[in-house]
Short mmCIF file of C-alpha atoms and ligand atoms in Angstrom, two decimals:
data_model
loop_
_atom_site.label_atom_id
_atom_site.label_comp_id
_atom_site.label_asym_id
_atom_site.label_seq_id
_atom_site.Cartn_x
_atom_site.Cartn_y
_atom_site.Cartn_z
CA UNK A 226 161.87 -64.79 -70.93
CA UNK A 227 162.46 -67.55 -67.89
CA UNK A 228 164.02 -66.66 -64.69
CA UNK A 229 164.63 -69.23 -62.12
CA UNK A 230 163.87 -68.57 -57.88
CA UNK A 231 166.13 -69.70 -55.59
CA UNK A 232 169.02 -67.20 -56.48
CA UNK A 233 171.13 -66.52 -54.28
CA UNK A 234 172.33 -70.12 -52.87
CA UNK A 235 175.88 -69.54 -53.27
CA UNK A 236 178.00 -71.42 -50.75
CA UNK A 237 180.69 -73.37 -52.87
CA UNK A 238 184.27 -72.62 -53.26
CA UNK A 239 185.47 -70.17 -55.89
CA UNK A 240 188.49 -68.34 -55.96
CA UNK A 241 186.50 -65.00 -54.90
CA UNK A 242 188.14 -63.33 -57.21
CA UNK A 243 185.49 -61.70 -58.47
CA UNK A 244 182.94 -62.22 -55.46
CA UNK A 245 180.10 -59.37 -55.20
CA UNK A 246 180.27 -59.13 -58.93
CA UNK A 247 177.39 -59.33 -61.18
CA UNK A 248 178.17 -60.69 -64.26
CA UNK A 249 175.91 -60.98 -67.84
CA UNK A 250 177.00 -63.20 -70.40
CA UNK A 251 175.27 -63.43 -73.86
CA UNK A 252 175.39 -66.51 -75.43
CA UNK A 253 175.94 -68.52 -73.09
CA UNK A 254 173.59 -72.00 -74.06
CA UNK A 255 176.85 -73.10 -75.40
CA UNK A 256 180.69 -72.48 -76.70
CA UNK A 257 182.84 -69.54 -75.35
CA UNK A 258 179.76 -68.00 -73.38
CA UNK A 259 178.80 -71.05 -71.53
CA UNK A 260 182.50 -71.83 -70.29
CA UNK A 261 182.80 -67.96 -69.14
CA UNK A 262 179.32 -68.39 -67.05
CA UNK A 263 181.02 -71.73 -65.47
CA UNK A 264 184.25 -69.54 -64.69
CA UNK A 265 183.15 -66.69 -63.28
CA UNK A 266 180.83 -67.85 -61.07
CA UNK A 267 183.88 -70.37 -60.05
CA UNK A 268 185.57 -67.36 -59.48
CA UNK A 269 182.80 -65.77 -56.96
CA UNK A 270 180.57 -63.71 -59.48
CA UNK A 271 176.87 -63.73 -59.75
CA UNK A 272 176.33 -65.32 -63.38
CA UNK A 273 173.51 -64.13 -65.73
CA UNK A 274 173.19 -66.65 -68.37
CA UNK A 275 171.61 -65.29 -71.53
CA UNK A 276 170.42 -66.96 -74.77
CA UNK A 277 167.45 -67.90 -76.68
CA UNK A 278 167.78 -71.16 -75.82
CA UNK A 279 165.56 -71.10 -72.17
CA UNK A 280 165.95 -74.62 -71.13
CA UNK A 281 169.62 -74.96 -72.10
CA UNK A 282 170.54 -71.94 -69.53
CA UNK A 283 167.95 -72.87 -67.25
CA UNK A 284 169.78 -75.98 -66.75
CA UNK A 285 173.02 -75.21 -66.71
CA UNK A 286 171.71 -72.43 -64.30
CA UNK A 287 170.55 -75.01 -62.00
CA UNK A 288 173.58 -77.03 -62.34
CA UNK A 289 175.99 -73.94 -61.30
CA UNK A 290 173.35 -73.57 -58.60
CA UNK A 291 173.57 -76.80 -57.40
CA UNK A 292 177.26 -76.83 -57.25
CA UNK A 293 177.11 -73.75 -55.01
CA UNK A 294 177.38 -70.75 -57.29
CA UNK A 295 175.25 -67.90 -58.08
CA UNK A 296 173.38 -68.13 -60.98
CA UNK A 297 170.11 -66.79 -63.01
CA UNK A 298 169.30 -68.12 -66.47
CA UNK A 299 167.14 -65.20 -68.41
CA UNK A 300 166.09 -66.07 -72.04
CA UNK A 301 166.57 -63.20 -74.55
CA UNK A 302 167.39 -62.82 -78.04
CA UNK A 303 169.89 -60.11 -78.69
CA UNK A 304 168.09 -58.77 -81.42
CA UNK A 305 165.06 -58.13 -79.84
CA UNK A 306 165.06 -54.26 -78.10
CA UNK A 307 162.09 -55.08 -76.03
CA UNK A 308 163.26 -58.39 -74.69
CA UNK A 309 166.75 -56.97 -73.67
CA UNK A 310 164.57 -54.00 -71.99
CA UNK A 311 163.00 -57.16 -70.28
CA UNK A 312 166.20 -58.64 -69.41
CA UNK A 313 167.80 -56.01 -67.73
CA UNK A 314 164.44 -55.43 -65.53
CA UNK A 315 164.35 -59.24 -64.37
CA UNK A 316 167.95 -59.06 -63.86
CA UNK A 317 168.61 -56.48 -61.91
CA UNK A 318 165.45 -57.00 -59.92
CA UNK A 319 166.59 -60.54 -59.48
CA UNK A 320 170.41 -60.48 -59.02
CA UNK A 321 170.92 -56.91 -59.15
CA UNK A 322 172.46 -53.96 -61.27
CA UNK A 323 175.10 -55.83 -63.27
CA UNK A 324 178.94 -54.53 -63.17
CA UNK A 325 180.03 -56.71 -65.85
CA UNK A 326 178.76 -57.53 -69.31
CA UNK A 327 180.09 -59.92 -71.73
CA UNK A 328 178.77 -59.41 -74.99
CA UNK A 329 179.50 -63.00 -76.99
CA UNK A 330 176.06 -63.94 -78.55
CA UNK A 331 177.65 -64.84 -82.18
CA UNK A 332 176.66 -66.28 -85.41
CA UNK A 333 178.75 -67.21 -88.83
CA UNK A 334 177.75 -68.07 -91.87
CA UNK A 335 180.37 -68.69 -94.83
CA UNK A 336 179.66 -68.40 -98.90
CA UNK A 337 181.06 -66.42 -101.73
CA UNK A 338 179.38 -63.64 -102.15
CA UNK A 339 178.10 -64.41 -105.65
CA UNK A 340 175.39 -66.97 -103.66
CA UNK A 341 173.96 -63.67 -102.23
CA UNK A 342 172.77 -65.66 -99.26
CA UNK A 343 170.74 -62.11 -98.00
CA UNK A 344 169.27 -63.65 -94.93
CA UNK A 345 172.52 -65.13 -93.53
CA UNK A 346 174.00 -61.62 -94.03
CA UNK A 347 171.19 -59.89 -92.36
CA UNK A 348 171.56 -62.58 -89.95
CA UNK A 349 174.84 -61.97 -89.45
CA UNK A 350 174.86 -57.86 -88.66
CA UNK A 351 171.85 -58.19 -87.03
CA UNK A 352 173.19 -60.51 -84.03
CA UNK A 353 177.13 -59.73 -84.20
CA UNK A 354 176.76 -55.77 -84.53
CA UNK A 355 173.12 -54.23 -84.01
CA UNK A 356 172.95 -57.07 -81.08
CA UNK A 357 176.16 -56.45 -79.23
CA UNK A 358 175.07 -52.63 -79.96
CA UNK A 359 171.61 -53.35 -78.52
CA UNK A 360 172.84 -55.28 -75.66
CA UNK A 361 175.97 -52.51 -74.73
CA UNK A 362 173.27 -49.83 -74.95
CA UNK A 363 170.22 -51.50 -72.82
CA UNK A 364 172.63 -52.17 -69.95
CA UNK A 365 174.38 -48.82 -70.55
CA UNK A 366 172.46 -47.25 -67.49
CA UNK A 367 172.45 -49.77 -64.53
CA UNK A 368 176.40 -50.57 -65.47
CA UNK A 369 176.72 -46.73 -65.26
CA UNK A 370 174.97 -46.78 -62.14
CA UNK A 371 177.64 -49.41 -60.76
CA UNK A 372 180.58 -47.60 -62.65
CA UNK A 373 178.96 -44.24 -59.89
CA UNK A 374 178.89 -46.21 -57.13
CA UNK A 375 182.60 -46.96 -57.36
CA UNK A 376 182.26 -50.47 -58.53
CA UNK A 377 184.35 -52.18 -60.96
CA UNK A 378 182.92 -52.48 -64.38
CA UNK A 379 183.52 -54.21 -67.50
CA UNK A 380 182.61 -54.47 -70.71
CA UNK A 381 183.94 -57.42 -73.07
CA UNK A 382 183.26 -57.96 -76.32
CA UNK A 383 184.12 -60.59 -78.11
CA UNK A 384 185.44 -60.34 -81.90
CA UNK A 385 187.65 -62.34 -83.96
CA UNK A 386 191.10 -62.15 -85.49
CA UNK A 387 188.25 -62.52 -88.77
CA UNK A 388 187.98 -59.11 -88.27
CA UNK A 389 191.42 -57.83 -88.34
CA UNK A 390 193.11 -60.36 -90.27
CA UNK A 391 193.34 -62.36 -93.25
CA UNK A 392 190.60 -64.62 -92.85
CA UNK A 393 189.33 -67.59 -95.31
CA UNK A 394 187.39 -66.52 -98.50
CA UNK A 395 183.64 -66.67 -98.31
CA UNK A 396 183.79 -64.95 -94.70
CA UNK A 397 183.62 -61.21 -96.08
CA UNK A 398 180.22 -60.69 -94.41
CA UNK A 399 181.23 -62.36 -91.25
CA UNK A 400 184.63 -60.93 -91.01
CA UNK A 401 183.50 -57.37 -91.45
CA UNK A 402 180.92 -58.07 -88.76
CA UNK A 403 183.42 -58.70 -86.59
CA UNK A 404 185.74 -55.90 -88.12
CA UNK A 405 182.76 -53.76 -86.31
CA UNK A 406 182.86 -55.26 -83.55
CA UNK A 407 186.34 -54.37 -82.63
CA UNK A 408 185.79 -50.91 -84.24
CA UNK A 409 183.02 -50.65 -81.70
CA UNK A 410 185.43 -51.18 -78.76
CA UNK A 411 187.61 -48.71 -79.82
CA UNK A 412 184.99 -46.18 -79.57
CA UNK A 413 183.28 -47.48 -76.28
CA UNK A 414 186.96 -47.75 -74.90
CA UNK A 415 187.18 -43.82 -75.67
CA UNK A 416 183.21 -43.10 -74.93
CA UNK A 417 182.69 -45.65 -71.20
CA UNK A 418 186.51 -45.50 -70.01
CA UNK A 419 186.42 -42.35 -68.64
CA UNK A 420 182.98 -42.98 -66.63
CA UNK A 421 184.49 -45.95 -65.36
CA UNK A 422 183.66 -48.68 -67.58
CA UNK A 423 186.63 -50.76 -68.82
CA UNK A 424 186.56 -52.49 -72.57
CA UNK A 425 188.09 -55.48 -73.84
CA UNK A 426 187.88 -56.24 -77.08
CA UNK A 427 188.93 -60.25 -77.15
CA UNK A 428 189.88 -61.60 -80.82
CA UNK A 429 189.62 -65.17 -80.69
CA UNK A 430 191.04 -67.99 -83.11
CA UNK A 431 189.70 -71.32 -84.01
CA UNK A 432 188.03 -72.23 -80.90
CA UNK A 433 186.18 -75.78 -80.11
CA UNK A 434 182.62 -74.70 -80.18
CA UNK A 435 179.46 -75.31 -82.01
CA UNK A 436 179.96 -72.13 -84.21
CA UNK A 437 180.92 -73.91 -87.38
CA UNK A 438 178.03 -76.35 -87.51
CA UNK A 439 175.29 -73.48 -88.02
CA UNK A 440 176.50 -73.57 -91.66
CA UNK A 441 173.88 -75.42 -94.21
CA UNK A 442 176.85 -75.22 -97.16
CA UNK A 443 178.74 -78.86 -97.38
CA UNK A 444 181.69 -77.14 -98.93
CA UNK A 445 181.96 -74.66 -95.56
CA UNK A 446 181.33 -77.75 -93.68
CA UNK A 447 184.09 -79.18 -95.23
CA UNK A 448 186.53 -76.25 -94.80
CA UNK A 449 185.96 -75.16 -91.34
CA UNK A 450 186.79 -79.52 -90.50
CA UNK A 451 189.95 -78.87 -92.35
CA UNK A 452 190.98 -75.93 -90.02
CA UNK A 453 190.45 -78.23 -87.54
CA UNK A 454 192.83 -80.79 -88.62
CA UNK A 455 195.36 -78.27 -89.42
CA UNK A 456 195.10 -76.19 -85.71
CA UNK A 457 194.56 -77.20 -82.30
CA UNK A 458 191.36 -75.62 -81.40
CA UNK A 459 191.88 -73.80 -78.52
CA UNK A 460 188.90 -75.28 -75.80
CA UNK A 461 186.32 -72.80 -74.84
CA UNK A 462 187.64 -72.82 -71.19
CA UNK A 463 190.62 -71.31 -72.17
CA UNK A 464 188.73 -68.36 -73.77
CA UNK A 465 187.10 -68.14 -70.80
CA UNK A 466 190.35 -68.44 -68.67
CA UNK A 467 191.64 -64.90 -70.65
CA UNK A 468 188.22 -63.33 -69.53
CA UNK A 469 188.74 -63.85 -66.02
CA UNK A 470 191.97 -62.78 -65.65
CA UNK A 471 190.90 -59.50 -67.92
CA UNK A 472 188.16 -58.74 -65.59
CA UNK A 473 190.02 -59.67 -62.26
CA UNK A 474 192.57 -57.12 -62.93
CA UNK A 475 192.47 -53.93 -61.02
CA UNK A 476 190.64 -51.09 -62.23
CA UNK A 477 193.21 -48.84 -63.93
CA UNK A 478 194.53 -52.00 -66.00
CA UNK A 479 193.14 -51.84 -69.45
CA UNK A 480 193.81 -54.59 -71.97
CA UNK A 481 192.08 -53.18 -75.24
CA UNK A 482 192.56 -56.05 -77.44
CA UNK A 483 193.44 -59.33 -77.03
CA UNK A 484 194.45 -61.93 -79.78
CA UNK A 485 193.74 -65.61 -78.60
CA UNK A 486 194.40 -68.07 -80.57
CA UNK A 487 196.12 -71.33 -81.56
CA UNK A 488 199.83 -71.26 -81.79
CA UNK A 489 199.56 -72.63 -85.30
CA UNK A 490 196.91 -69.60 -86.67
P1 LIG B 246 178.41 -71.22 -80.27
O1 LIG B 246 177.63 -71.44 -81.51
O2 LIG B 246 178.77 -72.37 -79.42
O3 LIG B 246 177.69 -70.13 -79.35
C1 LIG B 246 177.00 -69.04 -79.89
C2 LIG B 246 176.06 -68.52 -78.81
O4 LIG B 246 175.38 -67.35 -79.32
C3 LIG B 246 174.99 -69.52 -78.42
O5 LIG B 246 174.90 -69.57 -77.02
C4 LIG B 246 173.71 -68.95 -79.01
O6 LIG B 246 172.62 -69.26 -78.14
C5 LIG B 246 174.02 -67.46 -78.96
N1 LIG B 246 173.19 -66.68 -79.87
C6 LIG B 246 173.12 -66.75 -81.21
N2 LIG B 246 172.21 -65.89 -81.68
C7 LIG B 246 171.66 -65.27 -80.59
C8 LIG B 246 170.66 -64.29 -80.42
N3 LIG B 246 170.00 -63.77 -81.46
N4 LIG B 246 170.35 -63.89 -79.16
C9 LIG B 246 171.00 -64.42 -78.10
N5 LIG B 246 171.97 -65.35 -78.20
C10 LIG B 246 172.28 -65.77 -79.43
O7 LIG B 246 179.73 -70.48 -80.76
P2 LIG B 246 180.98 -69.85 -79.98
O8 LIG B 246 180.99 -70.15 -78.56
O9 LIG B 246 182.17 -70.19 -80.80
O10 LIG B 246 180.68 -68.30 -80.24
C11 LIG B 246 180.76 -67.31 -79.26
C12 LIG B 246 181.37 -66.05 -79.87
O11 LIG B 246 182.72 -66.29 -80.18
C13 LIG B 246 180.69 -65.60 -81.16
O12 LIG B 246 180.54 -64.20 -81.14
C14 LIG B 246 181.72 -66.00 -82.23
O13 LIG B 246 181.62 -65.19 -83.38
C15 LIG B 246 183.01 -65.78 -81.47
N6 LIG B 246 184.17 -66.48 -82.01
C16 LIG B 246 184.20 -67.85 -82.08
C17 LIG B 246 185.31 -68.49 -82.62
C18 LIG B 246 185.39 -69.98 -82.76
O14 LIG B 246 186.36 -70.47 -83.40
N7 LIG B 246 184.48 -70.74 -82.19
C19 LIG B 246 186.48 -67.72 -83.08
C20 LIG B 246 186.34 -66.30 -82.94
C21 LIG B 246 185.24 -65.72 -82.42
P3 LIG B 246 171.12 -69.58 -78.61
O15 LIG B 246 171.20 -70.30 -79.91
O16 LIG B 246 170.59 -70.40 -77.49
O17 LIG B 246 170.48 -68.24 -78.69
#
């Protein structure tokens, strides 16, 4: 795990929407999670940028810095207990107890199930589900904390429609991780609302990102190009567009789940 010094240099113009805030975002080397980083800390937040990736962060880290936001890159993988336990020390050490957490760290991997690809479903559960459960429950207590000291906090996890709808064949191990996912926010929703915490569970489509090129199989290859041709990806700033206005509403204004996707899906 990498932090950066030099902080707190935040002098450029956001909309200060969400200004004060302290926001963690998984995933965020790349896709969906680096676009939210760039947003909210447009937007006035103090951006956590988390991924396994240290010197992708670190620089985009710098980058945001340099263009007068607040920002903190902190390498961590998801599906490591101790290094989130890490994480959260550096980070709220470093920027302070968080108030807003977006768990997006994601990874797919298509094939029938006859190819019994074990690792890529272990893969799978272990970063969608037991990480986004890892993550949720190692920040539980300093977003808590923030929740108690009448703070505004959120939660956001992001799914898929794979997980509520009919999704391609040869996703049934990534669609039902993501069929947990939103089955998770239900029950946080029901758990964390009522101490303050507000959860969004956000159902993407196709979205422009590097998700589809983790894939080794040259037929999945193939068939995630295809839904490209046949949709207009929706571009990861417009994921991240929907997160900031979720977050930026006030308090009482819940939006449990979100579909966001092409008008074509
Ligand atoms: P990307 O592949 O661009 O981003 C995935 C991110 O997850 C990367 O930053 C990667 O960083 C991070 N990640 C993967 N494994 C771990 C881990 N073990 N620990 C920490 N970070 C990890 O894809 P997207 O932006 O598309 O994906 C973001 C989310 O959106 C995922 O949950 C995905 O399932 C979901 N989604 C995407 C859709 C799409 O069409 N693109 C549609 C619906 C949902 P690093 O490798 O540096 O760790």
């Amino acid at each position: 795990m990498q932090t950066q010094p030099g902080l707190r240099s935040r002098t450029g113009a956001g909309t200060g929407d969400l200004g004060g805030r302290v926001a963690v975002i998984t995933g965020a080397s790349g896709g969906i999670g680096a676009a939210t980083a760039c947003r909210l800390a447009a937007e006035g937040a103090t951006v956590v940028l988390v991924a396994r990736r240290g010197e992708v962060i670190e620089e985009s880290a710098r980058a945001l810095r340099g263009a007068g936001r607040s920002a903190l890159a902190v390498t961590a993988d998801v599906t490591s207990a101790d290094g989130l336990a890490r994480a959260v020390d550096v980070i709220t050490e470093q920027a302070g107890a968080p108030d807003l957490l977006v768990n997006n760290a994601g990874v797919m991997y298509p094939g029938p199930l006859h190819e019994m690809r074990l690792d890529e479903w272990r893969r799978m559960l272990d970063v969608n589900v037991l990480g986004l459960l890892q993550t949720t429950g190692a920040f539980l207590r300093p977003l808590l904390a923030s929740a108690r000291a009448g703070r505004q906090v959120d939660v956001v996890n992001v799914s898929s429609i794979a997980g509520t709808r009919d999704f391609s064949p040869e996703y049934a191990v990534y669609n039902a991780s993501k069929a947990a996912v939103s089955a998770v926010s239900r029950s946080l929703r029901g758990e964390l609302g009522p101490q303050g915490i507000r959860v969004t569970d956000i159902q993407p489509g196709l979205v422009s990102t590097g998700l589809g090129e983790q894939t080794t199989r040259t037929e999945s290859r193939e068939s995630i190009a295809g839904l490209f041709e046949r949709h207009q990806a929706l571009e990861p700033d417009e994921l991240a567009d929907v997160i900031a206005y979720v977050v930026s509403r006030p308090p009482h204004v819940g939006m449990p789940q979100l579909v966001v996707a092409p008008v074509t899906q």
